[in-house]
mmCIF file of N, CA, C and O in Angstrom:
data_model
loop_
_atom_site.group_PDB
_atom_site.id
_atom_site.type_symbol
_atom_site.label_atom_id
_atom_site.label_comp_id
_atom_site.label_asym_id
_atom_site.label_seq_id
_atom_site.Cartn_x
_atom_site.Cartn_y
_atom_site.Cartn_z
ATOM 1 N N MET A 1402 4.382 -4.590 -3.840
ATOM 2 C CA MET A 1402 2.518 -5.413 -3.543
ATOM 3 C C MET A 1402 2.122 -4.409 -2.052
ATOM 4 O O MET A 1402 3.223 -4.076 -0.842
ATOM 5 N N THR A 1403 1.093 -3.473 -1.790
ATOM 6 C CA THR A 1403 0.948 -3.212 -1.162
ATOM 7 C C THR A 1403 -0.745 -3.316 -0.007
ATOM 8 O O THR A 1403 -1.186 -4.226 -1.253
ATOM 9 N N TYR A 1404 -0.580 -3.275 1.098
ATOM 10 C CA TYR A 1404 -1.755 -3.152 1.286
ATOM 11 C C TYR A 1404 -2.686 -2.428 2.671
ATOM 12 O O TYR A 1404 -2.433 -1.610 2.180
ATOM 13 N N PRO A 1405 -3.479 -2.895 2.184
ATOM 14 C CA PRO A 1405 -4.498 -1.648 2.831
ATOM 15 C C PRO A 1405 -4.426 -1.335 4.471
ATOM 16 O O PRO A 1405 -3.884 -2.278 4.985
ATOM 17 N N THR A 1406 -4.023 -0.090 5.162
ATOM 18 C CA THR A 1406 -4.500 0.495 6.048
ATOM 19 C C THR A 1406 -5.422 0.182 6.229
ATOM 20 O O THR A 1406 -6.529 -0.045 6.309
ATOM 21 N N THR A 1407 -5.256 -0.039 8.040
ATOM 22 C CA THR A 1407 -6.392 -0.010 9.192
ATOM 23 C C THR A 1407 -7.144 1.008 8.858
ATOM 24 O O THR A 1407 -8.347 1.116 9.191
ATOM 25 N N GLN A 1408 -6.421 2.076 8.925
ATOM 26 C CA GLN A 1408 -7.286 3.183 8.770
ATOM 27 C C GLN A 1408 -7.945 3.303 6.858
ATOM 28 O O GLN A 1408 -9.484 3.622 6.884
ATOM 29 N N SER A 1409 -7.733 2.407 5.948
ATOM 30 C CA SER A 1409 -8.045 2.784 5.077
ATOM 31 C C SER A 1409 -9.279 1.911 4.553
ATOM 32 O O SER A 1409 -10.406 2.623 4.485
ATOM 33 N N LEU A 1410 -9.086 0.800 5.503
ATOM 34 C CA LEU A 1410 -10.234 -0.423 5.852
ATOM 35 C C LEU A 1410 -10.993 0.672 6.397
ATOM 36 O O LEU A 1410 -12.633 -0.181 6.353
ATOM 37 N N THR A 1411 -10.750 1.140 7.792
ATOM 38 C CA THR A 1411 -11.752 1.595 8.686
ATOM 39 C C THR A 1411 -12.928 2.793 8.010
ATOM 40 O O THR A 1411 -14.147 2.802 7.412
ATOM 41 N N SER A 1412 -11.988 3.787 6.678
ATOM 42 C CA SER A 1412 -12.914 4.481 6.373
ATOM 43 C C SER A 1412 -13.879 4.162 5.728
ATOM 44 O O SER A 1412 -15.003 4.764 4.756
ATOM 45 N N PHE A 1413 -13.391 2.777 4.160
ATOM 46 C CA PHE A 1413 -14.019 2.643 3.423
ATOM 47 C C PHE A 1413 -15.291 1.733 4.333
ATOM 48 O O PHE A 1413 -16.378 1.960 3.464
ATOM 49 N N SER A 1414 -15.216 1.477 5.621
ATOM 50 C CA SER A 1414 -16.117 0.868 5.763
ATOM 51 C C SER A 1414 -17.150 1.368 6.382
ATOM 52 O O SER A 1414 -18.572 1.694 6.354
ATOM 53 N N MET A 1415 -16.523 3.314 6.858
ATOM 54 C CA MET A 1415 -17.327 4.066 7.175
ATOM 55 C C MET A 1415 -18.391 4.172 6.067
ATOM 56 O O MET A 1415 -19.632 4.644 5.915
ATOM 57 N N GLN A 1416 -17.719 4.509 4.538
ATOM 58 C CA GLN A 1416 -18.040 4.913 4.143
ATOM 59 C C GLN A 1416 -19.315 4.243 3.225
ATOM 60 O O GLN A 1416 -20.440 4.634 2.816
ATOM 61 N N GLU A 1417 -19.223 3.179 3.359
ATOM 62 C CA GLU A 1417 -20.217 1.840 2.757
ATOM 63 C C GLU A 1417 -21.650 2.117 3.813
ATOM 64 O O GLU A 1417 -22.360 2.302 3.001
ATOM 65 N N GLU A 1418 -20.902 1.772 4.625
ATOM 66 C CA GLU A 1418 -22.151 2.047 6.233
ATOM 67 C C GLU A 1418 -22.793 3.157 5.556
ATOM 68 O O GLU A 1418 -24.397 2.643 5.548
ATOM 69 N N LEU A 1419 -22.509 3.750 5.668
ATOM 70 C CA LEU A 1419 -22.543 5.892 4.699
ATOM 71 C C LEU A 1419 -23.917 5.963 3.895
ATOM 72 O O LEU A 1419 -25.001 6.035 3.803
ATOM 73 N N VAL A 1420 -23.606 4.918 2.333
ATOM 74 C CA VAL A 1420 -23.849 3.939 1.593
ATOM 75 C C VAL A 1420 -25.083 3.280 1.661
ATOM 76 O O VAL A 1420 -26.392 3.951 1.220
ATOM 77 N N ARG A 1421 -24.979 2.543 3.193
ATOM 78 C CA ARG A 1421 -26.443 1.686 2.704
ATOM 79 C C ARG A 1421 -27.122 2.373 3.257
ATOM 80 O O ARG A 1421 -28.660 2.028 3.265
ATOM 81 N N ASP A 1422 -27.139 3.283 4.539
ATOM 82 C CA ASP A 1422 -27.740 3.710 5.085
ATOM 83 C C ASP A 1422 -29.268 4.548 4.561
ATOM 84 O O ASP A 1422 -29.829 5.119 4.680
ATOM 85 N N ARG A 1423 -27.897 5.350 3.358
ATOM 86 C CA ARG A 1423 -28.517 6.565 2.859
ATOM 87 C C ARG A 1423 -29.753 5.198 1.907
ATOM 88 O O ARG A 1423 -30.563 5.803 1.201
ATOM 89 N N ILE A 1424 -29.305 4.436 1.654
ATOM 90 C CA ILE A 1424 -30.326 3.651 0.639
ATOM 91 C C ILE A 1424 -31.475 3.190 0.996
ATOM 92 O O ILE A 1424 -32.568 3.118 0.805
ATOM 93 N N ARG A 1425 -31.252 3.092 2.465
ATOM 94 C CA ARG A 1425 -32.526 2.487 3.497
ATOM 95 C C ARG A 1425 -32.873 3.836 3.712
ATOM 96 O O ARG A 1425 -34.431 3.501 3.118
ATOM 97 N N THR A 1426 -32.968 4.862 3.465
ATOM 98 C CA THR A 1426 -33.314 6.375 4.146
ATOM 99 C C THR A 1426 -34.278 6.873 2.948
ATOM 100 O O THR A 1426 -35.105 7.123 2.716
ATOM 101 N N LEU A 1427 -33.275 6.479 1.278
ATOM 102 C CA LEU A 1427 -34.494 6.515 0.256
ATOM 103 C C LEU A 1427 -35.612 5.502 0.427
ATOM 104 O O LEU A 1427 -35.859 5.981 -0.288
ATOM 105 N N HIS A 1428 -35.085 4.383 0.330
ATOM 106 C CA HIS A 1428 -36.562 3.227 0.567
ATOM 107 C C HIS A 1428 -37.455 3.905 1.199
ATOM 108 O O HIS A 1428 -38.335 3.699 0.959
ATOM 109 N N ARG A 1429 -37.731 3.815 2.617
ATOM 110 C CA ARG A 1429 -38.619 4.390 3.601
ATOM 111 C C ARG A 1429 -39.714 5.765 3.244
ATOM 112 O O ARG A 1429 -39.903 5.905 3.225
ATOM 113 N N GLU A 1430 -38.321 6.542 2.262
ATOM 114 C CA GLU A 1430 -38.734 7.777 2.093
ATOM 115 C C GLU A 1430 -39.782 7.439 0.966
ATOM 116 O O GLU A 1430 -41.108 8.196 0.481
ATOM 117 N N ALA A 1431 -39.688 6.784 -0.199
ATOM 118 C CA ALA A 1431 -39.929 6.282 -1.152
ATOM 119 C C ALA A 1431 -41.662 4.930 -0.650
ATOM 120 O O ALA A 1431 -42.652 5.473 -0.902
ATOM 121 N N GLU A 1432 -41.213 4.636 0.698
ATOM 122 C CA GLU A 1432 -42.459 3.581 0.412
ATOM 123 C C GLU A 1432 -42.932 4.883 1.712
ATOM 124 O O GLU A 1432 -44.669 4.800 1.018
ATOM 125 N N GLU A 1433 -43.055 5.518 2.916
ATOM 126 C CA GLU A 1433 -43.756 7.456 3.113
ATOM 127 C C GLU A 1433 -44.250 8.188 1.533
ATOM 128 O O GLU A 1433 -45.711 7.895 1.581
ATOM 129 N N GLN A 1434 -44.094 7.929 0.887
ATOM 130 C CA GLN A 1434 -44.433 8.434 -0.870
ATOM 131 C C GLN A 1434 -45.915 7.417 -1.094
ATOM 132 O O GLN A 1434 -46.476 8.885 -1.231
ATOM 133 N N ARG A 1435 -45.063 6.726 -1.091
ATOM 134 C CA ARG A 1435 -46.477 5.967 -2.147
ATOM 135 C C ARG A 1435 -47.527 5.141 -1.003
ATOM 136 O O ARG A 1435 -48.824 5.956 -2.254
ATOM 137 N N MET A 1436 -47.237 5.587 0.419
ATOM 138 C CA MET A 1436 -48.755 6.148 1.056
ATOM 139 C C MET A 1436 -49.365 7.323 1.099
ATOM 140 O O MET A 1436 -50.686 7.166 0.852
ATOM 141 N N ALA A 1437 -48.177 8.352 1.457
ATOM 142 C CA ALA A 1437 -49.450 9.333 1.112
ATOM 143 C C ALA A 1437 -50.141 9.243 0.136
ATOM 144 O O ALA A 1437 -51.229 9.917 -0.149
ATOM 145 N N SER A 1438 -49.551 9.011 -1.200
ATOM 146 C CA SER A 1438 -50.108 9.178 -2.612
ATOM 147 C C SER A 1438 -51.595 8.056 -2.075
ATOM 148 O O SER A 1438 -52.661 8.633 -3.029
ATOM 149 N N GLY A 1439 -51.273 7.131 -1.599
ATOM 150 C CA GLY A 1439 -52.234 5.868 -1.824
ATOM 151 C C GLY A 1439 -53.247 6.900 -0.845
ATOM 152 O O GLY A 1439 -54.654 6.421 -1.188
ATOM 153 N N VAL A 1440 -53.048 7.773 0.238
ATOM 154 C CA VAL A 1440 -54.633 7.997 0.564
ATOM 155 C C VAL A 1440 -54.925 9.484 -0.179
ATOM 156 O O VAL A 1440 -55.824 9.835 0.466
ATOM 157 N N ILE A 1441 -53.805 10.091 -0.114
ATOM 158 C CA ILE A 1441 -54.773 11.245 -1.463
ATOM 159 C C ILE A 1441 -55.800 10.620 -2.519
ATOM 160 O O ILE A 1441 -56.832 11.476 -2.912
ATOM 161 N N ARG A 1442 -55.075 9.775 -2.929
ATOM 162 C CA ARG A 1442 -56.015 8.475 -3.949
ATOM 163 C C ARG A 1442 -57.055 7.890 -3.381
ATOM 164 O O ARG A 1442 -59.020 8.701 -4.340
ATOM 165 N N LEU A 1443 -57.566 7.694 -2.438
ATOM 166 C CA LEU A 1443 -58.632 7.267 -1.668
ATOM 167 C C LEU A 1443 -58.943 8.686 -1.262
ATOM 168 O O LEU A 1443 -60.854 8.408 -1.385
ATOM 169 N N ARG A 1444 -58.955 9.315 -0.934
ATOM 170 C CA ARG A 1444 -59.965 10.741 -0.126
ATOM 171 C C ARG A 1444 -60.652 11.186 -2.217
ATOM 172 O O ARG A 1444 -62.057 11.681 -1.834
ATOM 173 N N ARG A 1445 -59.440 11.609 -3.265
ATOM 174 C CA ARG A 1445 -60.243 12.083 -3.549
ATOM 175 C C ARG A 1445 -61.646 10.775 -3.705
ATOM 176 O O ARG A 1445 -62.610 11.443 -5.114
ATOM 177 N N ALA A 1446 -61.138 9.559 -4.312
ATOM 178 C CA ALA A 1446 -62.118 8.405 -4.597
ATOM 179 C C ALA A 1446 -63.655 8.642 -4.328
ATOM 180 O O ALA A 1446 -64.395 8.635 -4.340
ATOM 181 N N ARG A 1447 -63.093 9.017 -2.346
ATOM 182 C CA ARG A 1447 -64.339 9.376 -1.927
ATOM 183 C C ARG A 1447 -65.380 10.848 -1.733
ATOM 184 O O ARG A 1447 -66.169 9.796 -2.519
ATOM 185 N N ARG A 1448 -64.598 11.609 -2.101
ATOM 186 C CA ARG A 1448 -64.974 12.915 -3.047
ATOM 187 C C ARG A 1448 -65.730 12.597 -4.259
ATOM 188 O O ARG A 1448 -67.183 13.278 -4.279
ATOM 189 N N ASP A 1449 -64.745 12.078 -5.035
ATOM 190 C CA ASP A 1449 -66.086 11.782 -6.745
ATOM 191 C C ASP A 1449 -67.054 10.663 -6.525
ATOM 192 O O ASP A 1449 -68.425 10.875 -6.717
ATOM 193 N N ALA A 1450 -66.780 10.000 -5.097
ATOM 194 C CA ALA A 1450 -68.552 9.453 -4.794
ATOM 195 C C ALA A 1450 -69.305 9.830 -4.876
ATOM 196 O O ALA A 1450 -70.432 9.920 -4.373
ATOM 197 N N GLU A 1451 -69.118 10.711 -3.734
ATOM 198 C CA GLU A 1451 -69.720 11.412 -2.815
ATOM 199 C C GLU A 1451 -70.935 12.569 -4.039
ATOM 200 O O GLU A 1451 -72.315 12.613 -3.476
ATOM 201 N N ARG A 1452 -69.548 12.929 -4.315
ATOM 202 C CA ARG A 1452 -70.419 14.150 -5.654
ATOM 203 C C ARG A 1452 -71.730 13.246 -6.859
ATOM 204 O O ARG A 1452 -72.461 13.553 -6.559
ATOM 205 N N ALA A 1453 -71.513 11.985 -6.850
ATOM 206 C CA ALA A 1453 -71.662 11.259 -8.185
ATOM 207 C C ALA A 1453 -73.094 10.725 -6.743
ATOM 208 O O ALA A 1453 -74.589 11.010 -7.596
ATOM 209 N N SER A 1454 -72.903 10.348 -6.010
ATOM 210 C CA SER A 1454 -74.428 9.925 -5.199
ATOM 211 C C SER A 1454 -75.070 10.848 -4.469
ATOM 212 O O SER A 1454 -76.501 11.396 -5.440
ATOM 213 N N THR A 1455 -74.266 12.250 -4.719
ATOM 214 C CA THR A 1455 -75.455 14.109 -4.929
ATOM 215 C C THR A 1455 -76.146 13.959 -6.126
ATOM 216 O O THR A 1455 -77.255 14.009 -5.650
ATOM 217 N N ARG A 1456 -75.178 13.891 -6.807
ATOM 218 C CA ARG A 1456 -75.637 14.091 -8.147
ATOM 219 C C ARG A 1456 -77.018 13.011 -9.369
ATOM 220 O O ARG A 1456 -78.212 13.418 -9.697
ATOM 221 N N LEU A 1457 -76.985 11.873 -8.420
ATOM 222 C CA LEU A 1457 -77.553 10.858 -8.444
ATOM 223 C C LEU A 1457 -79.338 10.992 -8.068
ATOM 224 O O LEU A 1457 -80.238 10.940 -7.785
ATOM 225 N N ARG A 1458 -79.174 11.529 -6.393
ATOM 226 C CA ARG A 1458 -79.650 11.454 -5.854
ATOM 227 C C ARG A 1458 -81.228 13.262 -5.947
ATOM 228 O O ARG A 1458 -81.872 12.625 -6.533
ATOM 229 N N HIS A 1459 -80.373 14.288 -6.446
ATOM 230 C CA HIS A 1459 -81.141 14.834 -7.413
ATOM 231 C C HIS A 1459 -81.388 14.714 -8.432
ATOM 232 O O HIS A 1459 -82.978 14.891 -8.504
ATOM 233 N N ALA A 1460 -80.957 14.242 -9.713
ATOM 234 C CA ALA A 1460 -81.565 13.308 -10.603
ATOM 235 C C ALA A 1460 -82.796 12.639 -10.386
ATOM 236 O O ALA A 1460 -83.848 12.727 -10.678
ATOM 237 N N LEU A 1461 -82.672 11.884 -9.610
ATOM 238 C CA LEU A 1461 -83.702 10.945 -9.071
ATOM 239 C C LEU A 1461 -85.042 11.960 -8.648
ATOM 240 O O LEU A 1461 -86.503 11.305 -8.450
ATOM 241 N N LEU A 1462 -84.279 12.583 -7.560
ATOM 242 C CA LEU A 1462 -85.834 13.625 -7.363
ATOM 243 C C LEU A 1462 -86.291 14.300 -8.533
ATOM 244 O O LEU A 1462 -87.463 14.970 -7.707
ATOM 245 N N ARG A 1463 -85.564 15.371 -8.987
ATOM 246 C CA ARG A 1463 -86.160 15.660 -10.399
ATOM 247 C C ARG A 1463 -87.419 14.055 -11.008
ATOM 248 O O ARG A 1463 -88.084 14.674 -11.343
ATOM 249 N N LEU A 1464 -87.051 13.195 -10.939
ATOM 250 C CA LEU A 1464 -87.933 11.851 -11.809
ATOM 251 C C LEU A 1464 -89.525 11.899 -10.502
ATOM 252 O O LEU A 1464 -90.478 11.887 -11.193
ATOM 253 N N VAL A 1465 -89.267 12.060 -9.838
ATOM 254 C CA VAL A 1465 -90.833 12.359 -9.069
ATOM 255 C C VAL A 1465 -91.358 13.117 -9.039
ATOM 256 O O VAL A 1465 -91.478 14.714 -9.428
#
């Protein structure tokens, strides 16, 4: 029967921590991407609302 050496346990532990760190980084990057997408959608919605308001104002002016 073979037992893991301290070095192999340390190596495994380091690899496991690297994997966990990478997973945390990916989660953080995904959250940042979701936030950026939300900002882009908000800007687009504001721009569309401004355009609609302008079109409505022009249409109302033509009725007068």
